[in-house]
PDB file of C-alpha atoms in Angstrom:
ATOM      1  CA  MET A 229      32.650  58.503 -79.561  1.00  0.00           C
ATOM      2  CA  VAL A 230      29.254  60.066 -80.238  1.00  0.00           C
ATOM      3  CA  GLU A 231      28.949  62.541 -83.078  1.00  0.00           C
ATOM      4  CA  VAL A 232      27.526  66.010 -82.531  1.00  0.00           C
ATOM      5  CA  PRO A 233      25.101  66.891 -85.346  1.00  0.00           C
ATOM      6  CA  LEU A 234      25.990  70.147 -87.052  1.00  0.00           C
ATOM      7  CA  PRO A 235      23.319  72.706 -87.928  1.00  0.00           C
ATOM      8  CA  ASN A 236      21.931  72.131 -91.448  1.00  0.00           C
ATOM      9  CA  ALA A 237      24.240  69.115 -91.876  1.00  0.00           C
ATOM     10  CA  THR A 238      22.803  66.048 -93.618  1.00  0.00           C
ATOM     11  CA  PHE A 239      24.094  62.517 -94.128  1.00  0.00           C
ATOM     12  CA  PRO A 240      23.055  59.920 -96.699  1.00  0.00           C
ATOM     13  CA  ARG A 241      21.254  56.873 -95.412  1.00  0.00           C
ATOM     14  CA  PRO A 242      23.774  55.262 -93.016  1.00  0.00           C
ATOM     15  CA  ALA A 243      24.865  51.643 -93.073  1.00  0.00           C
ATOM     16  CA  PHE A 244      24.799  51.665 -89.260  1.00  0.00           C
ATOM     17  CA  PHE A 245      23.044  53.536 -86.500  1.00  0.00           C
ATOM     18  CA  LEU A 246      24.707  54.105 -83.140  1.00  0.00           C
ATOM     19  CA  LEU A 247      22.613  53.404 -80.045  1.00  0.00           C
ATOM     20  CA  THR A 248      23.777  55.392 -77.027  1.00  0.00           C
ATOM     21  CA  GLY A 249      21.471  54.130 -74.279  1.00  0.00           C
ATOM     22  CA  ILE A 250      20.165  56.774 -71.886  1.00  0.00           C
ATOM     23  CA  PRO A 251      21.538  60.235 -72.741  1.00  0.00           C
ATOM     24  CA  GLY A 252      23.086  62.069 -69.837  1.00  0.00           C
ATOM     25  CA  LEU A 253      23.763  58.854 -67.917  1.00  0.00           C
ATOM     26  CA  ARG A 254      26.555  57.406 -70.032  1.00  0.00           C
ATOM     27  CA  GLY A 255      28.955  57.379 -67.086  1.00  0.00           C
ATOM     28  CA  THR A 256      26.588  55.681 -64.668  1.00  0.00           C
ATOM     29  CA  GLN A 257      24.144  53.711 -66.795  1.00  0.00           C
ATOM     30  CA  ALA A 258      26.252  50.557 -66.385  1.00  0.00           C
ATOM     31  CA  TRP A 259      24.832  50.410 -62.855  1.00  0.00           C
ATOM     32  CA  LEU A 260      21.356  50.148 -64.341  1.00  0.00           C
ATOM     33  CA  THR A 261      22.235  46.657 -65.520  1.00  0.00           C
ATOM     34  CA  LEU A 262      21.746  45.664 -61.862  1.00  0.00           C
ATOM     35  CA  VAL A 263      18.088  46.625 -62.342  1.00  0.00           C
ATOM     36  CA  PHE A 264      17.399  45.605 -65.932  1.00  0.00           C
ATOM     37  CA  GLY A 265      19.571  42.462 -65.816  1.00  0.00           C
ATOM     38  CA  PRO A 266      17.367  40.618 -63.281  1.00  0.00           C
ATOM     39  CA  MET A 267      14.265  41.781 -65.182  1.00  0.00           C
ATOM     40  CA  HIS A 268      15.679  40.289 -68.380  1.00  0.00           C
ATOM     41  CA  LEU A 269      16.597  36.970 -66.747  1.00  0.00           C
ATOM     42  CA  LEU A 270      13.281  36.730 -64.904  1.00  0.00           C
ATOM     43  CA  ALA A 271      11.376  37.340 -68.131  1.00  0.00           C
ATOM     44  CA  LEU A 272      13.357  34.655 -69.979  1.00  0.00           C
ATOM     45  CA  LEU A 273      13.151  32.054 -67.213  1.00  0.00           C
ATOM     46  CA  GLY A 274       9.578  32.796 -66.158  1.00  0.00           C
ATOM     47  CA  ASN A 275       7.998  32.849 -69.598  1.00  0.00           C
ATOM     48  CA  GLY A 276      10.108  29.942 -70.835  1.00  0.00           C
ATOM     49  CA  THR A 277       9.082  27.861 -67.821  1.00  0.00           C
ATOM     50  CA  MET A 278       5.407  28.684 -68.306  1.00  0.00           C
ATOM     51  CA  LEU A 279       5.559  27.656 -71.970  1.00  0.00           C
ATOM     52  CA  ALA A 280       7.292  24.391 -71.048  1.00  0.00           C
ATOM     53  CA  VAL A 281       4.840  23.527 -68.268  1.00  0.00           C
ATOM     54  CA  VAL A 282       1.750  24.039 -70.431  1.00  0.00           C
ATOM     55  CA  GLN A 283       3.310  22.068 -73.277  1.00  0.00           C
ATOM     56  CA  VAL A 284       4.260  19.115 -71.063  1.00  0.00           C
ATOM     57  CA  ASP A 285       0.981  18.875 -69.127  1.00  0.00           C
ATOM     58  CA  SER A 286      -1.897  18.013 -71.483  1.00  0.00           C
ATOM     59  CA  THR A 287      -4.460  18.843 -68.785  1.00  0.00           C
ATOM     60  CA  LEU A 288      -3.493  22.511 -69.110  1.00  0.00           C
ATOM     61  CA  CYS A 289      -4.540  22.705 -72.778  1.00  0.00           C
ATOM     62  CA  GLN A 290      -7.612  24.756 -71.908  1.00  0.00           C
ATOM     63  CA  PRO A 291      -8.689  28.175 -73.247  1.00  0.00           C
ATOM     64  CA  MET A 292      -7.461  30.111 -70.203  1.00  0.00           C
ATOM     65  CA  PHE A 293      -4.019  28.492 -70.338  1.00  0.00           C
ATOM     66  CA  LEU A 294      -3.785  28.964 -74.100  1.00  0.00           C
ATOM     67  CA  LEU A 295      -4.170  32.694 -73.484  1.00  0.00           C
ATOM     68  CA  LEU A 296      -1.397  32.486 -70.879  1.00  0.00           C
ATOM     69  CA  VAL A 297       0.789  30.697 -73.422  1.00  0.00           C
ATOM     70  CA  THR A 298       0.099  33.425 -75.973  1.00  0.00           C
ATOM     71  CA  LEU A 299       1.030  36.092 -73.430  1.00  0.00           C
ATOM     72  CA  ALA A 300       4.178  34.206 -72.416  1.00  0.00           C
ATOM     73  CA  ALA A 301       5.277  33.797 -76.050  1.00  0.00           C
ATOM     74  CA  THR A 302       4.657  37.493 -76.686  1.00  0.00           C
ATOM     75  CA  ASP A 303       6.609  38.491 -73.580  1.00  0.00           C
ATOM     76  CA  LEU A 304       9.461  36.167 -74.529  1.00  0.00           C
ATOM     77  CA  GLY A 305       9.639  37.717 -77.988  1.00  0.00           C
ATOM     78  CA  LEU A 306       9.480  41.253 -76.608  1.00  0.00           C
ATOM     79  CA  ASP A 307      12.191  40.608 -74.050  1.00  0.00           C
ATOM     80  CA  THR A 308      14.401  38.898 -76.644  1.00  0.00           C
ATOM     81  CA  SER A 309      13.965  41.800 -79.065  1.00  0.00           C
ATOM     82  CA  VAL A 310      15.056  44.402 -76.521  1.00  0.00           C
ATOM     83  CA  GLY A 311      16.650  42.888 -73.421  1.00  0.00           C
ATOM     84  CA  SER A 312      20.062  41.651 -74.532  1.00  0.00           C
ATOM     85  CA  GLY A 313      20.743  44.690 -76.731  1.00  0.00           C
ATOM     86  CA  LEU A 314      19.652  47.029 -73.954  1.00  0.00           C
ATOM     87  CA  LEU A 315      22.044  45.417 -71.470  1.00  0.00           C
ATOM     88  CA  ALA A 316      24.875  45.528 -74.020  1.00  0.00           C
ATOM     89  CA  VAL A 317      24.389  49.251 -74.596  1.00  0.00           C
ATOM     90  CA  MET A 318      24.200  50.031 -70.888  1.00  0.00           C
ATOM     91  CA  TRP A 319      27.227  47.945 -69.994  1.00  0.00           C
ATOM     92  CA  SER A 320      29.625  48.731 -72.834  1.00  0.00           C
ATOM     93  CA  GLY A 321      28.329  52.077 -74.123  1.00  0.00           C
ATOM     94  CA  THR A 322      27.528  53.039 -77.690  1.00  0.00           C
ATOM     95  CA  ARG A 323      26.620  50.060 -79.885  1.00  0.00           C
ATOM     96  CA  PRO A 324      26.422  50.002 -83.715  1.00  0.00           C
ATOM     97  CA  VAL A 325      23.290  48.487 -85.259  1.00  0.00           C
ATOM     98  CA  PRO A 326      22.943  47.841 -89.007  1.00  0.00           C
ATOM     99  CA  TYR A 327      20.320  50.006 -90.697  1.00  0.00           C
ATOM    100  CA  ALA A 328      18.169  47.050 -91.787  1.00  0.00           C
ATOM    101  CA  ALA A 329      18.439  45.400 -88.359  1.00  0.00           C
ATOM    102  CA  CYS A 330      17.284  48.643 -86.758  1.00  0.00           C
ATOM    103  CA  LEU A 331      14.148  48.684 -88.911  1.00  0.00           C
ATOM    104  CA  VAL A 332      13.495  45.015 -88.120  1.00  0.00           C
ATOM    105  CA  GLN A 333      13.824  45.674 -84.396  1.00  0.00           C
ATOM    106  CA  MET A 334      11.520  48.677 -84.759  1.00  0.00           C
ATOM    107  CA  PHE A 335       8.878  46.458 -86.348  1.00  0.00           C
ATOM    108  CA  PHE A 336       9.086  43.646 -83.788  1.00  0.00           C
ATOM    109  CA  VAL A 337       9.170  45.919 -80.729  1.00  0.00           C
ATOM    110  CA  HIS A 338       6.049  47.820 -81.751  1.00  0.00           C
ATOM    111  CA  ALA A 339       4.237  44.742 -83.133  1.00  0.00           C
ATOM    112  CA  LEU A 340       4.840  42.699 -79.985  1.00  0.00           C
ATOM    113  CA  THR A 341       3.781  45.641 -77.832  1.00  0.00           C
ATOM    114  CA  ALA A 342       0.504  45.892 -79.770  1.00  0.00           C
ATOM    115  CA  MET A 343       0.125  42.117 -79.512  1.00  0.00           C
ATOM    116  CA  GLU A 344       0.601  42.180 -75.742  1.00  0.00           C
ATOM    117  CA  SER A 345      -2.010  44.903 -75.371  1.00  0.00           C
ATOM    118  CA  GLY A 346      -4.479  42.811 -77.347  1.00  0.00           C
ATOM    119  CA  VAL A 347      -3.741  39.666 -75.338  1.00  0.00           C
ATOM    120  CA  LEU A 348      -4.253  41.526 -72.059  1.00  0.00           C
ATOM    121  CA  LEU A 349      -7.654  42.675 -73.361  1.00  0.00           C
ATOM    122  CA  ALA A 350      -8.543  39.107 -74.384  1.00  0.00           C
ATOM    123  CA  MET A 351      -7.541  37.819 -70.946  1.00  0.00           C
ATOM    124  CA  ALA A 352      -9.622  40.501 -69.248  1.00  0.00           C
ATOM    125  CA  CYS A 353     -12.641  39.506 -71.366  1.00  0.00           C
ATOM    126  CA  ASP A 354     -12.000  35.837 -70.599  1.00  0.00           C
ATOM    127  CA  GLY A 355     -11.867  36.553 -66.856  1.00  0.00           C
ATOM    128  CA  ALA A 356     -15.029  38.633 -66.943  1.00  0.00           C
ATOM    129  CA  MET A 357     -16.878  35.889 -68.810  1.00  0.00           C
ATOM    130  CA  ALA A 358     -15.603  33.153 -66.482  1.00  0.00           C
ATOM    131  CA  VAL A 359     -16.740  35.082 -63.401  1.00  0.00           C
ATOM    132  CA  GLY A 360     -19.917  36.601 -64.818  1.00  0.00           C
ATOM    133  CA  SER A 361     -21.272  33.601 -66.782  1.00  0.00           C
ATOM    134  CA  PRO A 362     -19.612  30.449 -65.420  1.00  0.00           C
ATOM    135  CA  LEU A 363     -22.391  28.173 -66.717  1.00  0.00           C
ATOM    136  CA  HIS A 364     -21.974  29.319 -70.312  1.00  0.00           C
ATOM    137  CA  TYR A 365     -18.205  29.784 -70.221  1.00  0.00           C
ATOM    138  CA  SER A 366     -17.241  26.352 -71.574  1.00  0.00           C
ATOM    139  CA  ILE A 367     -19.698  26.765 -74.465  1.00  0.00           C
ATOM    140  CA  LEU A 368     -18.698  30.297 -75.463  1.00  0.00           C
ATOM    141  CA  VAL A 369     -14.947  30.020 -74.900  1.00  0.00           C
ATOM    142  CA  THR A 370     -13.343  27.088 -76.726  1.00  0.00           C
ATOM    143  CA  LYS A 371      -9.764  26.225 -77.711  1.00  0.00           C
ATOM    144  CA  ALA A 372     -10.569  26.844 -81.375  1.00  0.00           C
ATOM    145  CA  ARG A 373     -11.965  30.315 -80.691  1.00  0.00           C
ATOM    146  CA  VAL A 374      -8.975  31.220 -78.534  1.00  0.00           C
ATOM    147  CA  GLY A 375      -6.668  30.078 -81.329  1.00  0.00           C
ATOM    148  CA  TYR A 376      -8.530  32.187 -83.894  1.00  0.00           C
ATOM    149  CA  ALA A 377      -8.449  35.169 -81.525  1.00  0.00           C
ATOM    150  CA  ALA A 378      -4.669  34.826 -81.013  1.00  0.00           C
ATOM    151  CA  LEU A 379      -4.120  34.596 -84.778  1.00  0.00           C
ATOM    152  CA  ALA A 380      -6.322  37.646 -85.366  1.00  0.00           C
ATOM    153  CA  LEU A 381      -4.429  39.639 -82.730  1.00  0.00           C
ATOM    154  CA  ALA A 382      -1.080  38.700 -84.294  1.00  0.00           C
ATOM    155  CA  LEU A 383      -2.224  39.655 -87.807  1.00  0.00           C
ATOM    156  CA  LYS A 384      -3.693  42.934 -86.560  1.00  0.00           C
ATOM    157  CA  ALA A 385      -0.510  43.827 -84.685  1.00  0.00           C
ATOM    158  CA  MET A 386       1.659  43.154 -87.734  1.00  0.00           C
ATOM    159  CA  ALA A 387      -0.669  45.021 -90.108  1.00  0.00           C
ATOM    160  CA  ILE A 388      -0.875  48.217 -88.057  1.00  0.00           C
ATOM    161  CA  VAL A 389       2.875  48.317 -87.311  1.00  0.00           C
ATOM    162  CA  VAL A 390       4.216  47.630 -90.825  1.00  0.00           C
ATOM    163  CA  PRO A 391       3.954  51.363 -91.720  1.00  0.00           C
ATOM    164  CA  PHE A 392       6.441  52.291 -88.972  1.00  0.00           C
ATOM    165  CA  PRO A 393       9.620  50.959 -90.642  1.00  0.00           C
ATOM    166  CA  LEU A 394       8.265  51.839 -94.091  1.00  0.00           C
ATOM    167  CA  LEU A 395       7.663  55.456 -93.086  1.00  0.00           C
ATOM    168  CA  VAL A 396      11.262  55.681 -91.867  1.00  0.00           C
ATOM    169  CA  ALA A 397      12.752  53.775 -94.818  1.00  0.00           C
ATOM    170  CA  ARG A 398      11.351  56.299 -97.324  1.00  0.00           C
ATOM    171  CA  PHE A 399      13.840  58.941 -96.140  1.00  0.00           C
ATOM    172  CA  GLU A 400      17.219  59.085 -97.852  1.00  0.00           C
ATOM    173  CA  HIS A 401      18.989  61.654 -95.658  1.00  0.00           C
ATOM    174  CA  PHE A 402      19.507  62.000 -91.910  1.00  0.00           C
ATOM    175  CA  ARG A 403      20.733  64.734 -89.582  1.00  0.00           C
ATOM    176  CA  ALA A 404      22.859  62.280 -87.596  1.00  0.00           C
ATOM    177  CA  LYS A 405      23.687  58.602 -87.265  1.00  0.00           C
ATOM    178  CA  THR A 406      23.335  58.445 -83.493  1.00  0.00           C
ATOM    179  CA  ILE A 407      20.046  57.371 -81.908  1.00  0.00           C
ATOM    180  CA  GLU A 408      19.862  58.587 -78.321  1.00  0.00           C
ATOM    181  CA  HIS A 409      18.000  55.533 -77.156  1.00  0.00           C
ATOM    182  CA  ALA A 410      18.689  51.972 -76.034  1.00  0.00           C
ATOM    183  CA  TYR A 411      16.744  50.383 -78.915  1.00  0.00           C
ATOM    184  CA  CYS A 412      15.403  51.391 -82.320  1.00  0.00           C
ATOM    185  CA  ALA A 413      12.121  53.076 -81.480  1.00  0.00           C
ATOM    186  CA  HIS A 414      10.070  54.629 -84.266  1.00  0.00           C
ATOM    187  CA  MET A 415      10.008  58.190 -82.964  1.00  0.00           C
ATOM    188  CA  ALA A 416      13.681  58.051 -81.982  1.00  0.00           C
ATOM    189  CA  GLY A 417      14.502  57.323 -85.610  1.00  0.00           C
ATOM    190  CA  VAL A 418      12.117  59.977 -86.892  1.00  0.00           C
ATOM    191  CA  GLU A 419      14.023  62.615 -84.908  1.00  0.00           C
ATOM    192  CA  LEU A 420      17.067  62.023 -87.143  1.00  0.00           C
ATOM    193  CA  VAL A 421      15.498  62.120 -90.607  1.00  0.00           C
ATOM    194  CA  VAL A 422      15.604  65.077 -92.979  1.00  0.00           C
ATOM    195  CA  GLY A 423      12.253  65.825 -94.552  1.00  0.00           C
ATOM    196  CA  ASN A 424       8.576  66.154 -93.761  1.00  0.00           C
ATOM    197  CA  THR A 425       7.796  63.814 -90.855  1.00  0.00           C
ATOM    198  CA  ARG A 426       4.172  64.865 -90.432  1.00  0.00           C
ATOM    199  CA  ALA A 427       2.895  61.465 -91.597  1.00  0.00           C
ATOM    200  CA  ASN A 428       5.159  59.659 -89.103  1.00  0.00           C
ATOM    201  CA  ASN A 429       4.060  61.881 -86.226  1.00  0.00           C
ATOM    202  CA  LEU A 430       0.351  61.669 -87.005  1.00  0.00           C
ATOM    203  CA  TYR A 431       0.350  57.920 -87.599  1.00  0.00           C
ATOM    204  CA  GLY A 432       2.368  57.220 -84.460  1.00  0.00           C
ATOM    205  CA  LEU A 433       0.109  59.373 -82.305  1.00  0.00           C
ATOM    206  CA  ALA A 434      -3.122  58.068 -83.826  1.00  0.00           C
ATOM    207  CA  LEU A 435      -2.026  54.461 -83.522  1.00  0.00           C
ATOM    208  CA  SER A 436      -0.879  54.754 -79.911  1.00  0.00           C
ATOM    209  CA  LEU A 437      -4.072  56.507 -78.840  1.00  0.00           C
ATOM    210  CA  ALA A 438      -6.366  54.231 -80.845  1.00  0.00           C
ATOM    211  CA  VAL A 439      -4.808  50.899 -79.851  1.00  0.00           C
ATOM    212  CA  SER A 440      -3.992  51.749 -76.242  1.00  0.00           C
ATOM    213  CA  GLY A 441      -7.170  53.796 -75.772  1.00  0.00           C
ATOM    214  CA  VAL A 442      -9.519  51.103 -77.069  1.00  0.00           C
ATOM    215  CA  ASP A 443      -7.735  48.339 -75.178  1.00  0.00           C
ATOM    216  CA  ILE A 444      -7.652  50.329 -71.941  1.00  0.00           C
ATOM    217  CA  LEU A 445     -11.379  51.054 -72.168  1.00  0.00           C
ATOM    218  CA  GLY A 446     -12.116  47.384 -72.825  1.00  0.00           C
ATOM    219  CA  ILE A 447      -9.855  46.180 -70.020  1.00  0.00           C
ATOM    220  CA  THR A 448     -11.314  48.725 -67.598  1.00  0.00           C
ATOM    221  CA  GLY A 449     -14.842  47.590 -68.407  1.00  0.00           C
ATOM    222  CA  CYS A 450     -13.992  43.886 -68.083  1.00  0.00           C
ATOM    223  CA  TYR A 451     -12.095  44.298 -64.820  1.00  0.00           C
ATOM    224  CA  GLY A 452     -14.883  46.512 -63.517  1.00  0.00           C
ATOM    225  CA  LEU A 453     -17.380  43.695 -64.064  1.00  0.00           C
ATOM    226  CA  THR A 454     -14.965  41.145 -62.618  1.00  0.00           C
ATOM    227  CA  ALA A 455     -14.193  43.269 -59.551  1.00  0.00           C
ATOM    228  CA  HIS A 456     -17.907  43.853 -58.938  1.00  0.00           C
ATOM    229  CA  THR A 457     -18.353  40.088 -58.630  1.00  0.00           C
ATOM    230  CA  VAL A 458     -15.040  39.237 -56.951  1.00  0.00           C
ATOM    231  CA  LEU A 459     -15.315  41.870 -54.218  1.00  0.00           C
ATOM    232  CA  ARG A 460     -18.517  40.214 -53.045  1.00  0.00           C
ATOM    233  CA  LEU A 461     -16.705  36.916 -52.535  1.00  0.00           C
ATOM    234  CA  PRO A 462     -15.530  36.097 -49.000  1.00  0.00           C
ATOM    235  CA  THR A 463     -12.092  34.804 -50.077  1.00  0.00           C
ATOM    236  CA  LYS A 464      -9.162  37.182 -49.774  1.00  0.00           C
ATOM    237  CA  GLU A 465      -7.204  35.214 -52.391  1.00  0.00           C
ATOM    238  CA  ALA A 466      -9.586  36.195 -55.188  1.00  0.00           C
ATOM    239  CA  ARG A 467      -9.396  39.854 -54.193  1.00  0.00           C
ATOM    240  CA  ALA A 468      -5.594  39.787 -54.021  1.00  0.00           C
ATOM    241  CA  LYS A 469      -5.407  38.108 -57.434  1.00  0.00           C
ATOM    242  CA  CYS A 470      -7.654  40.748 -58.976  1.00  0.00           C
ATOM    243  CA  SER A 471      -5.550  43.527 -57.417  1.00  0.00           C
ATOM    244  CA  SER A 472      -2.308  42.014 -58.709  1.00  0.00           C
ATOM    245  CA  HIS A 473      -3.731  41.851 -62.240  1.00  0.00           C
ATOM    246  CA  VAL A 474      -4.627  45.537 -62.050  1.00  0.00           C
ATOM    247  CA  CYS A 475      -1.048  46.329 -60.989  1.00  0.00           C
ATOM    248  CA  VAL A 476       0.310  44.512 -64.064  1.00  0.00           C
ATOM    249  CA  ILE A 477      -2.052  46.460 -66.314  1.00  0.00           C
ATOM    250  CA  LEU A 478      -0.892  49.737 -64.789  1.00  0.00           C
ATOM    251  CA  ALA A 479       2.784  48.719 -65.121  1.00  0.00           C
ATOM    252  CA  PHE A 480       2.244  48.120 -68.846  1.00  0.00           C
ATOM    253  CA  TYR A 481       0.055  51.053 -69.863  1.00  0.00           C
ATOM    254  CA  VAL A 482       1.116  53.955 -67.630  1.00  0.00           C
ATOM    255  CA  PRO A 483       4.810  54.096 -68.693  1.00  0.00           C
ATOM    256  CA  GLY A 484       3.800  53.297 -72.268  1.00  0.00           C
ATOM    257  CA  LEU A 485       1.299  56.123 -72.600  1.00  0.00           C
ATOM    258  CA  PHE A 486       3.715  58.468 -70.837  1.00  0.00           C
ATOM    259  CA  SER A 487       6.415  57.538 -73.357  1.00  0.00           C
ATOM    260  CA  TYR A 488       4.191  58.076 -76.384  1.00  0.00           C
ATOM    261  CA  LEU A 489       2.654  61.338 -75.181  1.00  0.00           C
ATOM    262  CA  THR A 490       5.917  62.934 -74.073  1.00  0.00           C
ATOM    263  CA  HIS A 491       7.359  62.269 -77.531  1.00  0.00           C
ATOM    264  CA  HIS A 492       4.586  64.390 -79.030  1.00  0.00           C
ATOM    265  CA  PHE A 493       3.645  66.918 -76.357  1.00  0.00           C
ATOM    266  CA  GLY A 494       6.077  66.877 -73.436  1.00  0.00           C
ATOM    267  CA  HIS A 495       9.565  66.692 -74.922  1.00  0.00           C
ATOM    268  CA  HIS A 496      10.229  70.270 -73.761  1.00  0.00           C
ATOM    269  CA  THR A 497       9.048  69.686 -70.184  1.00  0.00           C
ATOM    270  CA  VAL A 498      10.144  66.075 -69.517  1.00  0.00           C
ATOM    271  CA  SER A 499      13.882  65.396 -69.580  1.00  0.00           C
ATOM    272  CA  LYS A 500      15.037  62.872 -72.157  1.00  0.00           C
ATOM    273  CA  PRO A 501      16.772  60.545 -69.646  1.00  0.00           C
ATOM    274  CA  VAL A 502      13.513  60.185 -67.697  1.00  0.00           C
ATOM    275  CA  HIS A 503      11.548  59.582 -70.862  1.00  0.00           C
ATOM    276  CA  ILE A 504      13.909  56.888 -72.190  1.00  0.00           C
ATOM    277  CA  LEU A 505      14.293  55.232 -68.777  1.00  0.00           C
ATOM    278  CA  LEU A 506      10.513  54.845 -68.493  1.00  0.00           C
ATOM    279  CA  SER A 507      10.250  53.510 -72.043  1.00  0.00           C
ATOM    280  CA  ASN A 508      12.769  50.782 -71.145  1.00  0.00           C
ATOM    281  CA  ILE A 509      10.868  49.918 -67.979  1.00  0.00           C
ATOM    282  CA  TYR A 510       7.686  49.800 -70.052  1.00  0.00           C
ATOM    283  CA  LEU A 511       9.170  47.071 -72.273  1.00  0.00           C
ATOM    284  CA  LEU A 512      10.987  44.950 -69.654  1.00  0.00           C
ATOM    285  CA  LEU A 513       8.933  45.154 -66.453  1.00  0.00           C
ATOM    286  CA  PRO A 514       5.657  43.570 -67.676  1.00  0.00           C
ATOM    287  CA  PRO A 515       7.391  40.504 -69.250  1.00  0.00           C
ATOM    288  CA  ALA A 516       9.164  39.998 -65.918  1.00  0.00           C
ATOM    289  CA  LEU A 517       6.007  40.399 -63.807  1.00  0.00           C
ATOM    290  CA  ASN A 518       3.509  38.496 -65.961  1.00  0.00           C
ATOM    291  CA  PRO A 519       4.889  34.991 -65.196  1.00  0.00           C
ATOM    292  CA  LEU A 520       4.702  35.763 -61.469  1.00  0.00           C
ATOM    293  CA  ILE A 521       1.208  37.265 -61.548  1.00  0.00           C
ATOM    294  CA  TYR A 522      -0.493  35.153 -64.200  1.00  0.00           C
ATOM    295  CA  GLY A 523       1.578  31.974 -64.030  1.00  0.00           C
ATOM    296  CA  ALA A 524       2.893  31.306 -60.524  1.00  0.00           C
ATOM    297  CA  ARG A 525      -0.371  32.468 -58.931  1.00  0.00           C
ATOM    298  CA  THR A 526      -2.487  30.178 -61.139  1.00  0.00           C
ATOM    299  CA  LYS A 527      -3.193  27.088 -59.046  1.00  0.00           C
ATOM    300  CA  GLN A 528      -2.876  24.473 -61.790  1.00  0.00           C
ATOM    301  CA  ILE A 529       0.479  25.809 -63.037  1.00  0.00           C
ATOM    302  CA  ARG A 530       1.783  26.261 -59.497  1.00  0.00           C
ATOM    303  CA  ASP A 531       0.803  22.708 -58.575  1.00  0.00           C
ATOM    304  CA  ARG A 532       2.444  21.344 -61.711  1.00  0.00           C
ATOM    305  CA  LEU A 533       5.685  23.186 -60.947  1.00  0.00           C
ATOM    306  CA  LEU A 534       5.710  21.955 -57.347  1.00  0.00           C
ATOM    307  CA  GLU A 535       5.011  18.418 -58.521  1.00  0.00           C
ATOM    308  CA  THR A 536       7.900  18.585 -61.012  1.00  0.00           C
ATOM    309  CA  PHE A 537      10.398  19.954 -58.498  1.00  0.00           C
ATOM    310  CA  THR A 538       9.272  17.479 -55.813  1.00  0.00           C
ATOM    311  CA  PHE A 539       9.645  14.555 -58.229  1.00  0.00           C
ATOM    312  CA  ARG A 540      13.149  15.615 -59.284  1.00  0.00           C
ATOM    313  CA  LYS A 541      14.177  16.147 -55.661  1.00  0.00           C
ATOM    314  CA  SER A 542      13.034  12.646 -54.741  1.00  0.00           C
ATOM    315  CA  GLN A 543      15.255  11.158 -57.447  1.00  0.00           C
ATOM    316  CA  PHE A 544      18.463  12.406 -55.793  1.00  0.00           C
TER     317      PHE A 544
END
């Protein structure tokens, strides 16, 4: 049973929060598991398979594939942080989450999201350099530099997201114990606290606009240069691959920016069920699509998978 917050009522810091899933759809949201369940499984299987293939085949230990591994590991972590809990809430209803676990989930969800945005930018830069300067690519892009870049992206993501749980943890009293969301998002928790949340609101807005804005500008520039070269090529495969990458970028950033901006500016005009539904799609759809777009459509990985399945089939 979900509590109804009373006017001017306050509660001490709770031991548990209650996640409700999508408000207004509690009677029918179990059907959404038919949508989010396959996304969750596809993300786990696809990213896990891509990690295994690159690890087994030493010929794939090249800069481009190391970036794919970084993206797959990020997607696997993001899906693990959200997917199973999301399905549990949608299938069985309200789910209790310990206070500390909620803050931990808040940190990992936002850190992995920032990490994924950075990796997508790095991959766009890598593609632009491979297409624009193929003769200098092997000199400029090395395994060591890719490793340093991945480490820098991880450290940056953790550093900029650490304030999120800390800004929530400083509050001692809450208006309610029920979070009308499917996971512990920063702004969903801020809605419950009692006190001045100006710092939370400003930091969340500034961070989302700065990180997403800078990355989107960089990705747009890199894909613009890549498309300028690719569209002049006679092969339809290169054009289709470029178009599919753009679709993945849109699937990641459009729902994400919509979610962030409606929290700050559109919560009176956009219904909460729509807002929360899009925020869930924003976290689960890209991890499900990335293995198909970046992995299965990469010739070396596809050939390795076909070789593995063909070899196993011949043994029976």
